[in-house]
Coordinates of C-alpha atoms in Angstrom, one line a residue:
M899 CA 126.6 99.3 64.5
S900 CA 124.9 98.7 61.1
K901 CA 123.2 101.5 59.4
Q902 CA 119.8 99.8 59.8
T903 CA 120.3 99.5 63.5
Q904 CA 121.8 103.0 63.8
S905 CA 118.8 104.6 62.0
S906 CA 116.3 102.9 64.3
Y907 CA 117.7 104.5 67.5
K908 CA 116.9 108.2 67.7
Q909 CA 117.8 109.3 71.2
G910 CA 121.6 108.9 71.4
Y911 CA 123.5 109.0 74.7
S912 CA 123.5 112.6 75.7
K913 CA 123.8 113.4 79.4
Y914 CA 120.0 113.9 79.5
T915 CA 119.4 110.5 78.1
L916 CA 121.9 108.9 80.4
A917 CA 120.3 110.8 83.4
T918 CA 117.1 109.0 82.7
Q919 CA 118.7 105.6 82.1
Q920 CA 120.8 105.8 85.3
L921 CA 117.6 106.1 87.4
R922 CA 116.6 102.6 86.3
T923 CA 117.4 99.8 88.7
A924 CA 116.6 96.1 88.8
E925 CA 114.0 96.8 91.5
T926 CA 112.2 99.5 89.6
N927 CA 112.4 98.1 86.0
A928 CA 112.6 94.4 86.5
A929 CA 110.6 93.7 89.7
F930 CA 108.5 91.2 87.8
L931 CA 111.6 89.2 87.0
L932 CA 113.4 89.2 90.4
P933 CA 111.4 86.4 92.1
H934 CA 112.4 84.1 89.2
I935 CA 116.2 84.6 89.5
E936 CA 118.1 81.7 91.0
K937 CA 121.5 82.3 92.7
G938 CA 123.4 80.4 90.2
D939 CA 121.8 81.9 87.0
R940 CA 123.7 83.2 84.1
I941 CA 121.9 86.4 82.9
L942 CA 122.3 88.5 79.7
D943 CA 121.1 92.1 79.7
V944 CA 120.6 93.2 76.1
G945 CA 120.9 97.0 75.5
C946 CA 122.2 97.5 79.0
G947 CA 123.0 101.2 78.6
P948 CA 124.8 102.6 81.7
G949 CA 124.4 99.2 83.4
T950 CA 122.4 100.1 86.5
I951 CA 120.0 97.3 86.0
T952 CA 122.8 94.9 85.1
I953 CA 124.7 95.6 88.3
G954 CA 121.5 95.1 90.3
F955 CA 121.0 91.6 88.8
S956 CA 124.3 90.5 90.4
K957 CA 122.8 90.8 93.9
Y958 CA 120.3 88.1 93.0
A959 CA 122.5 85.9 90.9
S960 CA 125.1 86.0 93.6
E961 CA 126.6 82.6 92.6
G962 CA 126.2 83.0 88.9
S963 CA 127.2 85.8 86.5
V964 CA 125.7 88.7 84.5
I965 CA 126.8 90.1 81.1
G966 CA 125.6 93.5 79.8
I967 CA 125.8 94.1 76.1
D968 CA 125.3 97.4 74.2
I969 CA 126.2 98.9 70.8
S970 CA 127.8 102.0 72.3
A971 CA 131.4 101.8 73.6
E972 CA 131.0 105.2 75.3
V973 CA 128.0 104.2 77.4
L974 CA 129.7 100.9 78.3
Q975 CA 132.6 102.8 79.7
T976 CA 130.1 104.5 82.0
A977 CA 128.7 101.1 83.0
K978 CA 132.2 99.7 83.9
E979 CA 133.0 102.8 86.0
S980 CA 129.7 102.3 87.9
A981 CA 130.4 98.6 88.5
A982 CA 133.9 99.4 89.8
K983 CA 132.5 102.1 92.1
A984 CA 130.1 99.5 93.5
N985 CA 132.9 97.0 94.0
V986 CA 131.2 94.4 91.8
P987 CA 133.7 91.6 90.7
T988 CA 134.4 91.1 87.0
E989 CA 135.0 87.3 87.4
G990 CA 133.9 84.5 89.6
P991 CA 130.6 84.2 91.5
G992 CA 128.3 87.3 91.3
S993 CA 130.5 88.8 88.5
V994 CA 129.3 91.5 86.0
V995 CA 131.0 91.9 82.6
F996 CA 130.1 94.6 80.0
E997 CA 130.8 93.8 76.3
Q998 CA 130.1 95.7 73.1
G999 CA 127.9 93.9 70.6
N1000 CA 125.1 94.2 68.1
I1001 CA 122.3 91.7 68.5
L1002 CA 121.2 92.1 64.9
E1003 CA 124.7 91.1 63.7
G1004 CA 124.7 88.0 66.0
L1005 CA 125.6 87.6 69.7
P1006 CA 129.1 86.3 70.4
Y1007 CA 127.8 83.4 72.6
P1008 CA 127.1 79.8 71.9
D1009 CA 123.6 78.3 71.8
D1010 CA 121.9 77.6 75.1
T1011 CA 124.2 79.8 77.2
F1012 CA 122.0 81.8 79.5
D1013 CA 119.3 81.1 82.0
I1014 CA 117.7 84.5 81.6
V1015 CA 117.8 87.1 78.8
Y1016 CA 116.5 90.5 79.7
A1017 CA 115.9 93.7 77.6
S1018 CA 114.6 97.0 79.0
Q1019 CA 113.4 99.8 76.7
V1020 CA 115.0 98.1 73.7
F1021 CA 112.2 96.9 71.4
G1022 CA 110.6 100.3 71.2
H1023 CA 113.5 101.4 69.0
F1024 CA 113.1 98.5 66.6
P1025 CA 110.6 99.2 63.8
P1026 CA 108.4 96.1 63.1
P1027 CA 108.2 93.5 61.9
D1028 CA 111.6 92.1 60.7
I1029 CA 114.1 93.8 63.1
P1030 CA 112.4 92.8 66.4
L1031 CA 111.9 89.3 65.1
R1032 CA 115.6 89.0 64.2
A1033 CA 116.5 90.2 67.7
L1034 CA 114.1 87.8 69.4
A1035 CA 115.4 84.9 67.3
E1036 CA 119.0 85.6 68.4
M1037 CA 117.8 85.9 72.1
R1038 CA 116.1 82.5 71.8
R1039 CA 119.2 81.0 70.3
V1040 CA 121.4 81.8 73.3
L1041 CA 118.7 81.0 75.9
K1042 CA 118.8 77.6 77.5
P1043 CA 115.7 75.3 77.1
G1044 CA 113.3 76.3 79.8
G1045 CA 115.0 79.6 80.3
I1046 CA 113.3 83.0 80.7
L1047 CA 113.1 85.9 78.3
A1048 CA 112.0 89.1 80.1
T1049 CA 111.3 92.5 78.4
R1050 CA 110.0 95.8 79.5
D1051 CA 109.0 98.6 77.2
A1052 CA 107.1 101.9 77.3
A1053 CA 103.5 101.9 76.1
D1054 CA 102.1 105.3 77.0
Q1055 CA 102.5 108.5 79.0
H1056 CA 100.2 111.1 80.5
F1057 CA 100.8 114.5 82.1
Y1058 CA 98.5 116.1 84.7
P1059 CA 96.8 118.6 84.7
R1060 CA 95.6 118.2 81.2
S1061 CA 95.2 121.9 80.8
L1062 CA 98.9 122.3 80.2
D1063 CA 98.5 120.3 77.0
L1064 CA 101.7 118.2 77.4
D1065 CA 99.8 115.2 76.2
R1066 CA 99.7 116.8 72.8
L1067 CA 103.0 118.6 72.9
W1068 CA 105.2 115.9 74.4
V1069 CA 103.4 112.5 74.3
H1070 CA 101.9 112.9 70.9
N1071 CA 105.1 114.0 69.3
F1072 CA 107.1 111.3 71.1
H1073 CA 104.8 108.7 69.5
R1074 CA 105.1 110.5 66.2
V1075 CA 108.8 109.9 66.2
A1076 CA 108.3 106.3 67.2
R1077 CA 105.9 105.8 64.3
L1078 CA 108.0 107.6 61.7
K1079 CA 108.7 104.4 59.7
L1080 CA 105.4 102.7 60.5
A1081 CA 102.3 102.3 58.3
P1082 CA 99.3 104.4 59.6
D1083 CA 97.6 101.3 60.9
E1084 CA 100.6 99.7 62.5
D1085 CA 101.4 99.8 66.2
P1086 CA 104.8 100.4 67.7
T1087 CA 106.8 97.3 68.6
S1088 CA 106.5 97.9 72.4
T1089 CA 102.7 97.5 72.2
R1090 CA 102.9 94.3 70.1
M1091 CA 105.3 92.2 72.2
P1092 CA 103.0 89.2 73.0
E1093 CA 102.3 88.7 69.2
L1094 CA 106.0 89.1 68.3
L1095 CA 107.1 86.6 71.1
R1096 CA 104.7 84.0 69.8
R1097 CA 105.9 84.6 66.2
A1098 CA 109.5 84.1 67.4
G1099 CA 108.6 80.7 68.8
F1100 CA 108.5 81.5 72.5
D1101 CA 104.9 80.4 73.0
A1102 CA 104.6 77.4 70.7
D1103 CA 102.7 75.4 73.3
G1104 CA 100.5 78.3 74.4
G1105 CA 100.3 79.9 77.8
K1106 CA 104.0 80.7 78.2
V1107 CA 103.8 84.5 77.6
V1108 CA 102.9 86.4 80.7
V1109 CA 101.9 90.1 80.2
G1110 CA 102.2 92.5 83.1
A1111 CA 102.0 96.3 83.6
S1112 CA 103.8 98.8 85.7
T1113 CA 103.6 102.5 86.1
T1114 CA 106.2 105.2 86.9
V1115 CA 104.8 108.3 88.5
Y1116 CA 106.7 111.6 88.5
S1117 CA 105.5 113.9 91.2
G1118 CA 106.8 116.4 93.8
A1119 CA 108.6 119.6 93.2
E1120 CA 112.1 118.2 93.0
T1121 CA 111.1 115.4 90.6
R1122 CA 109.2 117.8 88.3
K1123 CA 112.2 120.1 88.3
W1124 CA 114.5 117.2 87.3
L1125 CA 112.1 116.0 84.6
A1126 CA 111.8 119.5 83.1
W1127 CA 115.6 119.8 83.1
R1128 CA 115.9 116.5 81.2
A1129 CA 113.1 117.5 78.7
K1130 CA 114.6 120.9 78.0
G1131 CA 118.0 119.4 77.5
H1132 CA 116.6 116.9 75.0
L1133 CA 115.1 119.7 73.0
Q1134 CA 118.1 122.0 72.9
H1135 CA 120.1 122.5 69.7
G1136 CA 122.6 119.7 68.9
D1137 CA 120.8 116.9 70.9
E1138 CA 119.9 113.8 68.9
F1139 CA 116.5 113.7 70.5
R1140 CA 115.7 117.2 69.2
Q1141 CA 116.9 116.1 65.7
S1142 CA 114.6 113.1 65.8
W1143 CA 111.7 115.5 66.3
L1144 CA 112.7 117.7 63.4
D1145 CA 113.2 114.6 61.2
A1146 CA 109.6 113.6 62.0
G1147 CA 108.3 117.0 60.7
I1148 CA 107.8 118.6 64.1
T1149 CA 108.3 122.4 63.7
E1150 CA 110.5 124.8 65.6
E1151 CA 107.4 126.6 66.8
V1152 CA 106.0 123.4 68.4
I1153 CA 109.3 122.7 70.1
Q1154 CA 109.3 126.1 71.6
E1155 CA 105.7 125.8 72.7
T1156 CA 106.6 122.4 74.3
L1157 CA 109.5 124.0 76.3
V1158 CA 107.2 126.7 77.7
A1159 CA 104.6 124.1 78.7
V1160 CA 107.2 121.9 80.4
E1161 CA 108.4 124.9 82.4
K1162 CA 104.8 125.7 83.5
W1163 CA 104.3 122.0 84.5
A1164 CA 107.4 122.0 86.6
N1165 CA 106.2 125.0 88.5
T1166 CA 102.6 123.8 89.0
D1167 CA 101.9 122.5 92.5
D1168 CA 100.5 119.0 92.5
A1169 CA 101.2 118.4 88.9
C1170 CA 102.5 114.9 88.0
G1171 CA 103.3 112.6 85.2
I1172 CA 102.6 109.0 84.5
G1173 CA 104.9 106.9 82.3
W1174 CA 105.4 103.5 81.0
A1175 CA 101.8 102.3 81.5
L1176 CA 100.1 99.8 79.3
P1177 CA 97.0 101.3 77.5
I1178 CA 94.3 99.7 79.7
E1179 CA 96.2 100.8 82.9
M1180 CA 96.7 104.2 81.3
A1181 CA 93.0 104.7 80.7
A1182 CA 92.2 103.9 84.3
A1183 CA 94.9 106.3 85.6
T1184 CA 94.0 109.2 83.4
A1185 CA 90.3 108.8 84.1
M1186 CA 91.1 108.9 87.8
L1187 CA 93.1 112.0 87.6
D1188 CA 91.0 113.9 85.0
E1189 CA 87.6 113.7 86.6
V1190 CA 86.6 116.6 88.8
H1191 CA 84.0 116.2 91.6
T1192 CA 82.6 119.4 93.1
D1193 CA 80.9 117.8 96.1
D1194 CA 83.1 117.6 99.1
L1195 CA 83.3 114.3 100.9
L1196 CA 81.5 114.5 104.3
A1197 CA 84.1 114.2 107.0
Q1198 CA 84.0 114.1 110.7
Q1199 CA 84.9 117.2 112.7
N1200 CA 88.7 117.6 113.0
D1201 CA 89.3 115.2 110.1
H1202 CA 92.6 116.2 108.7
N1203 CA 92.7 113.7 105.8
A1204 CA 93.0 115.0 102.3
Y1205 CA 90.6 113.4 99.8
V1206 CA 91.1 113.1 96.0
F1207 CA 88.0 112.1 93.9
G1208 CA 88.0 110.2 90.7
K1209 CA 86.3 107.5 88.7
V1210 CA 87.7 104.3 87.0
G1211 CA 85.1 103.1 84.5
N1212 CA 81.8 103.2 86.3
H1213 CA 83.3 103.0 89.7
N1214 CA 83.6 106.1 91.9
T1215 CA 86.9 106.2 93.7
V1216 CA 88.3 108.2 96.6
I1217 CA 91.9 108.3 97.6
A1218 CA 92.3 109.2 101.2
C1219 CA 95.7 110.8 101.9
L1220 CA 96.2 110.2 105.6
P1221 CA 98.1 112.7 107.7
S1222 CA 101.2 111.5 109.5
A1223 CA 100.9 111.0 113.2
D1224 CA 102.6 109.4 116.2
L1225 CA 101.0 106.2 117.6
Y1226 CA 101.4 106.0 121.4
V1227 CA 101.7 102.3 121.8
D1228 CA 102.0 102.6 125.6
Y1229 CA 98.3 103.4 125.6
I1230 CA 97.3 100.2 123.8
Y1231 CA 95.9 97.6 126.2
D1232 CA 93.7 94.6 126.1
I1233 CA 89.9 95.2 126.4
D1234 CA 88.4 94.3 129.8
W1235 CA 85.1 92.6 128.6
N1236 CA 82.2 92.9 131.0
K1237 CA 81.0 89.3 131.1
Q1238 CA 78.7 90.2 134.0
A1239 CA 76.6 92.5 131.8
F1240 CA 74.8 89.6 130.1
K1241 CA 74.3 87.8 133.5
D1242 CA 72.7 90.9 134.9
L1243 CA 70.2 91.0 132.1
V1244 CA 66.7 90.7 133.7
V1245 CA 64.8 88.5 131.3
D1246 CA 63.5 85.0 131.4
D1247 CA 66.4 82.5 131.7
E1248 CA 65.1 80.6 128.6
I1249 CA 65.5 83.7 126.5
K1250 CA 69.1 84.3 127.8
E1251 CA 70.0 80.7 127.2
L1252 CA 68.6 80.7 123.6
V1253 CA 70.3 83.9 122.6
Q1254 CA 73.6 82.9 124.1
A1255 CA 73.5 79.5 122.3
L1256 CA 72.6 81.0 118.9
V1257 CA 75.3 83.7 119.1
T1258 CA 77.9 81.3 120.3
K1259 CA 77.2 78.8 117.5
Q1260 CA 77.1 81.6 114.8
I1261 CA 80.5 82.7 115.8
A1262 CA 81.9 79.2 115.6
T1263 CA 80.1 78.3 112.3
R1264 CA 80.5 80.5 109.3
K1265 CA 79.1 78.3 106.5
S1266 CA 76.0 79.6 104.7
T1267 CA 73.1 77.4 103.8
D1268 CA 72.0 79.6 101.0
S1269 CA 72.5 78.5 97.4
I1270 CA 73.7 81.9 96.4
S1271 CA 77.2 83.0 97.4
G1272 CA 77.3 85.9 99.9
K1273 CA 73.7 85.4 101.1
G1274 CA 72.3 83.7 104.1
N1275 CA 75.4 84.2 106.3
S1276 CA 73.7 86.2 108.9
L1277 CA 71.7 85.4 112.1
I1278 CA 68.8 87.8 112.6
L1279 CA 67.1 87.9 116.0
L1280 CA 64.1 90.2 116.4
L1281 CA 63.7 91.5 119.9
H1282 CA 60.3 93.3 120.3
G1283 CA 58.4 94.7 123.2
A1284 CA 57.7 97.8 125.2
P1285 CA 60.5 100.4 125.7
G1286 CA 62.9 99.7 128.6
T1287 CA 62.3 96.0 128.8
G1288 CA 65.8 94.9 128.0
K1289 CA 66.0 94.7 124.2
T1290 CA 69.0 97.1 123.7
F1291 CA 70.7 95.8 126.9
T1292 CA 70.4 92.3 125.4
A1293 CA 72.4 93.5 122.4
E1294 CA 75.0 95.2 124.6
G1295 CA 75.3 92.1 126.8
V1296 CA 75.7 89.9 123.7
A1297 CA 78.6 92.2 122.5
E1298 CA 80.3 91.8 125.9
F1299 CA 80.1 88.0 126.2
A1300 CA 81.0 87.6 122.5
E1301 CA 83.9 90.0 123.0
K1302 CA 82.9 92.1 120.0
P1303 CA 83.0 95.9 119.9
L1304 CA 79.7 97.7 119.5
F1305 CA 79.6 100.5 116.8
R1306 CA 76.6 102.7 117.4
V1307 CA 74.8 104.5 114.6
T1308 CA 71.7 106.6 115.1
C1309 CA 68.8 107.0 112.7
G1310 CA 69.9 110.6 112.1
D1311 CA 73.2 109.3 110.8
V1312 CA 71.6 106.9 108.4
G1313 CA 69.0 109.3 107.0
I1314 CA 65.6 108.6 105.5
E1315 CA 66.3 109.0 101.8
A1316 CA 66.9 105.7 100.0
T1317 CA 70.1 106.8 98.3
E1318 CA 71.5 108.2 101.5
V1319 CA 70.6 105.0 103.4
E1320 CA 72.3 102.8 100.8
K1321 CA 75.5 104.8 100.9
Y1322 CA 75.6 104.9 104.6
L1323 CA 74.8 101.2 105.1
Q1324 CA 77.6 100.3 102.7
A1325 CA 80.0 102.5 104.6
A1326 CA 78.9 101.3 108.0
F1327 CA 79.0 97.6 107.0
S1328 CA 82.5 98.1 105.5
L1329 CA 83.7 99.7 108.8
G1330 CA 82.0 96.9 110.7
K1331 CA 84.0 94.4 108.8
L1332 CA 87.2 96.2 109.8
W1333 CA 86.1 96.5 113.5
D1334 CA 84.2 93.1 113.5
C1335 CA 81.0 94.9 114.5
D1336 CA 78.0 97.0 113.3
E1337 CA 75.0 98.7 114.8
A1338 CA 72.6 101.2 113.2
D1339 CA 69.0 102.6 113.5
V1340 CA 66.6 102.7 110.6
F1341 CA 62.9 103.1 109.8
L1342 CA 61.4 99.7 109.0
E1343 CA 57.7 100.4 108.7
E1344 CA 55.6 98.3 106.3
R1345 CA 55.7 99.5 102.7
D1346 CA 52.7 101.4 101.3
V1347 CA 51.8 101.9 97.7
R1348 CA 51.2 105.6 98.5
D1349 CA 54.7 106.2 99.9
L1350 CA 57.4 105.4 97.3
N1351 CA 60.2 107.0 99.3
R1352 CA 59.6 104.7 102.3
N1353 CA 59.2 101.7 100.0
A1354 CA 62.7 102.5 98.5
L1355 CA 64.1 102.8 102.0
V1356 CA 62.8 99.4 103.1
S1357 CA 64.0 97.8 99.9
V1358 CA 67.5 99.2 100.4
F1359 CA 67.7 97.9 103.9
L1360 CA 66.3 94.5 103.0
R1361 CA 69.0 94.1 100.3
A1362 CA 71.7 95.2 102.7
I1363 CA 70.8 92.7 105.4
E1364 CA 70.4 89.9 102.8
Y1365 CA 74.1 90.1 102.1
H1366 CA 75.3 91.1 105.6
D1367 CA 77.7 88.6 107.0
G1368 CA 77.2 88.5 110.8
I1369 CA 74.6 88.8 113.5
L1370 CA 71.7 91.3 113.4
I1371 CA 69.6 92.0 116.4
P1372 CA 66.7 94.3 115.4
T1373 CA 64.8 95.9 118.3
S1374 CA 61.4 97.5 118.0
N1375 CA 58.4 98.4 120.1
R1376 CA 56.1 98.4 117.0
V1377 CA 56.7 95.0 115.4
G1378 CA 53.2 95.0 114.0
T1379 CA 54.2 97.6 111.4
F1380 CA 57.2 95.7 110.1
D1381 CA 57.2 94.8 106.4
E1382 CA 56.4 91.2 105.6
A1383 CA 59.6 90.8 103.6
F1384 CA 61.6 91.7 106.7
K1385 CA 59.7 89.3 108.9
S1386 CA 60.6 86.4 106.5
R1387 CA 64.3 87.1 107.0
I1388 CA 64.1 86.7 110.8
Q1389 CA 65.3 83.4 112.2
L1390 CA 64.0 83.9 115.8
V1391 CA 61.6 86.3 117.3
L1392 CA 61.8 87.1 121.1
H1393 CA 59.0 89.1 122.8
Y1394 CA 59.9 91.2 125.8
E1395 CA 56.9 91.6 128.1
N1396 CA 56.4 94.6 130.3
L1397 CA 58.5 94.3 133.4
T1398 CA 56.9 92.4 136.3
F1399 CA 57.3 93.4 140.0
G1400 CA 59.9 90.7 140.4
Q1401 CA 61.9 91.9 137.4
R1402 CA 61.8 95.6 138.4
R1403 CA 62.9 94.6 141.9
K1404 CA 65.8 92.6 140.4
I1405 CA 66.9 95.6 138.2
W1406 CA 66.9 97.9 141.2
L1407 CA 69.0 95.5 143.1
N1408 CA 71.5 95.0 140.2
F1409 CA 71.9 98.8 139.9
M1410 CA 72.4 99.3 143.6
T1411 CA 74.9 96.4 143.9
R1412 CA 77.1 97.9 141.1
L1413 CA 76.8 101.3 142.7
K1414 CA 78.0 100.0 146.0
L1415 CA 81.1 98.6 144.4
V1416 CA 82.1 102.0 142.8
D1417 CA 80.8 104.6 145.3
A1418 CA 80.1 102.8 148.6
E1419 CA 81.1 105.9 150.8
N1420 CA 78.5 108.1 149.3
V1421 CA 75.6 105.6 149.2
D1422 CA 73.3 104.7 152.1
Y1423 CA 72.9 101.1 150.7
D1424 CA 70.9 99.7 153.6
D1425 CA 68.4 102.5 153.5
I1426 CA 67.7 101.9 149.8
L1427 CA 67.5 98.1 150.3
D1428 CA 64.9 98.6 153.1
H1429 CA 62.6 100.2 150.5
L1430 CA 63.4 97.7 147.7
E1431 CA 59.8 96.4 147.8
D1432 CA 58.4 99.9 147.4
L1433 CA 60.7 100.6 144.4
G1434 CA 59.7 97.4 142.7
K1435 CA 56.0 98.4 142.9
V1436 CA 56.7 101.6 140.8
D1437 CA 55.5 100.8 137.2
I1438 CA 58.5 102.1 135.3
N1439 CA 60.9 100.3 132.8
G1440 CA 64.5 99.6 133.0
R1441 CA 65.7 102.7 131.3
E1442 CA 63.6 104.8 133.6
I1443 CA 65.0 103.1 136.6
R1444 CA 68.6 103.9 135.4
N1445 CA 67.6 107.5 134.8
A1446 CA 66.0 107.8 138.2
I1447 CA 69.1 106.6 139.9
T1448 CA 71.3 109.0 137.9
I1449 CA 69.2 112.0 138.7
A1450 CA 68.8 111.1 142.3
R1451 CA 72.6 110.8 142.8
Q1452 CA 73.0 114.2 141.3
L1453 CA 70.4 115.6 143.6
A1454 CA 72.2 114.0 146.6
Q1455 CA 75.5 115.5 145.5
F1456 CA 73.9 118.9 145.1
K1457 CA 72.6 118.7 148.7
D1458 CA 76.0 117.4 149.9
E1459 CA 74.2 114.3 151.3
K1460 CA 74.6 110.6 151.1
F1461 CA 72.5 109.0 148.3
R1462 CA 69.4 107.4 149.9
Y1463 CA 65.8 106.4 149.3
S1464 CA 64.4 109.9 149.9
H1465 CA 66.2 111.2 146.8
L1466 CA 64.9 108.4 144.7
H1467 CA 61.3 109.0 146.0
Q1468 CA 61.5 112.7 145.1
V1469 CA 62.7 112.0 141.5
I1470 CA 60.1 109.3 140.9
R1471 CA 57.3 111.4 142.3
V1472 CA 58.1 114.4 140.0
S1473 CA 58.7 112.3 136.9
G1474 CA 55.6 110.3 137.6
K1475 CA 53.5 113.4 137.0
F1476 CA 54.8 113.6 133.4
G1477 CA 54.1 109.9 133.0
K1478 CA 50.5 110.5 134.0
Y1479 CA 50.2 113.3 131.5
L1480 CA 51.5 111.1 128.7
K1481 CA 49.0 108.4 129.7
D1482 CA 46.1 110.8 129.7
L1483 CA 47.3 112.1 126.3
R1484 CA 47.3 108.7 124.8
D1485 CA 43.9 107.9 126.2
F1486 CA 42.6 111.0 124.4
L1487 CA 44.4 110.7 121.0
T1488 CA 43.8 108.1 118.4
E1489 CA 46.7 105.8 117.3
D1490 CA 47.0 107.7 114.0
H1491 CA 47.4 111.0 116.0
I1492 CA 50.1 109.5 118.2
K1493 CA 51.9 108.0 115.2
H1494 CA 51.9 111.4 113.4
D1495 CA 52.8 113.6 116.4
L1496 CA 55.3 111.3 118.2
G1497 CA 56.7 109.5 115.3
V1498 CA 57.3 105.8 114.7
H1499 CA 60.9 104.7 115.3
H1500 CA 62.6 101.4 115.1
S1501 CA 66.2 100.4 115.6
Y1502 CA 68.4 97.4 114.8
H1503 CA 71.7 96.2 116.3
L1504 CA 74.1 94.4 114.0
R1505 CA 76.8 92.2 115.4
R1506 CA 79.7 90.9 113.4
S1507 CA 80.6 87.4 114.6
N1508 CA 83.5 86.4 112.4
S1509 CA 87.2 87.1 113.2
M1510 CA 88.8 90.3 111.9
S1511 CA 90.1 89.9 108.3

């Protein structure tokens, strides 16, 4: 080894250095290169050290050969022993040979010998500019035309938590040694590789140098313990690594302070280290780990996930650490879609046909007619009319015949503050994309110059639906108060009239037919059918019909009797008294009183129509 080369390498080959190098494999340190290796390639690994990466290459160049070269005869002996232990041949296809050599004194190989030349953690020990250029020129000489030169070098490190100050004590001093012979404004070789490669002639035509980044993360108690053992070994008396620190002017006091900090880091739960990241990746990683958020993420009851908060640039980030669990695949089965639900919907046949046609075509056609990407992909159908006339049941029936799950969200979930609504809608729409569905409830009353909060709420919702990719079915019984901007986004408006006698009679019959199928023994079906005309004359809506049947069945069960018309008559008579009270109240109060006391509520049902991504 020449004196110039010898003086540029400061770490030596102590057992602590070898312990680090022997962890490196082709998969961890050359993953970016592996897809480009052909079976018959000849590969040269420059600065191979203990040979773990070199040996790994032989699995990919199984019909070629690999040579590892290093300046140290001692470390090459370790490499040869590792190859023998792995039963790697030293000649023939897939062979690995280790040879001593100094790239700065010339490689002992003819021009155009190798398909691939690789170097890991080598150029960081070459002070610029002449030495790395000499090494690159020699690599280029032995590389075949069209061959690949691949290098990997450290750029930065970070230790978390920052309070232990290892970024100053370890990382800063590590860079101080690396910059020992550099001018104040000069960067280490490892961070200047694209420039040096072009200067060495590897990118004469442009576009041939590909820059990537990778990160090594050290976490977990055993890994921290091992890393601390290695660091303390490096800084003990007699190790070349320690001497390189002293040569760089790092004092004994700082070395002792570093050893104490390393020990604390090793014994700190959840501490970790990040290594070998390029600067831009380093900035993102450290920003993510350093930022502390005091607000807890809202989670559902019995949510056992662990959440880590952070920010990369201006983007808030949450890492959800999922708990491990068993998945009982025996309980997974195909969904039995209720195609009868839409058929049982009691509305005009023209409405049913139009809704079915639009939804079916929306599922089949996913191309937007809007000139702006991401907009205009939705189909919005407004269903309005009195309560209980079939609006919500229409959305449910659509979900069944379209074979899409229905995700229900109440207005209480969404909130009424603009910021809350925007966050919730984004989360709900994201979940809807995963499930291929959405549904939610919001307030959509017309904007008013006197109510800035409501204006912001409507604006947020309008923006959300503008970019929603799917089918939205808003339902309301107060369409007259809808904002004009919302009306302009609706493709089709369907009005649901109050139920007629014939529609009420049909709804009663549908409910009783289904009930006979599931509980025939406990239902006096003929008795109820005999009074079907009487039931149809009662002026109640579809939801009230369902509620009356439910309560009447419970009354029959309580009396230990068969469910018959008398139970329905009793429930309808009692609940009718409350209905009369409400009617009298509305006749007495003005519309403004009713709106203030009873509230104005609208809901919308959102259906995803595209396939799950």
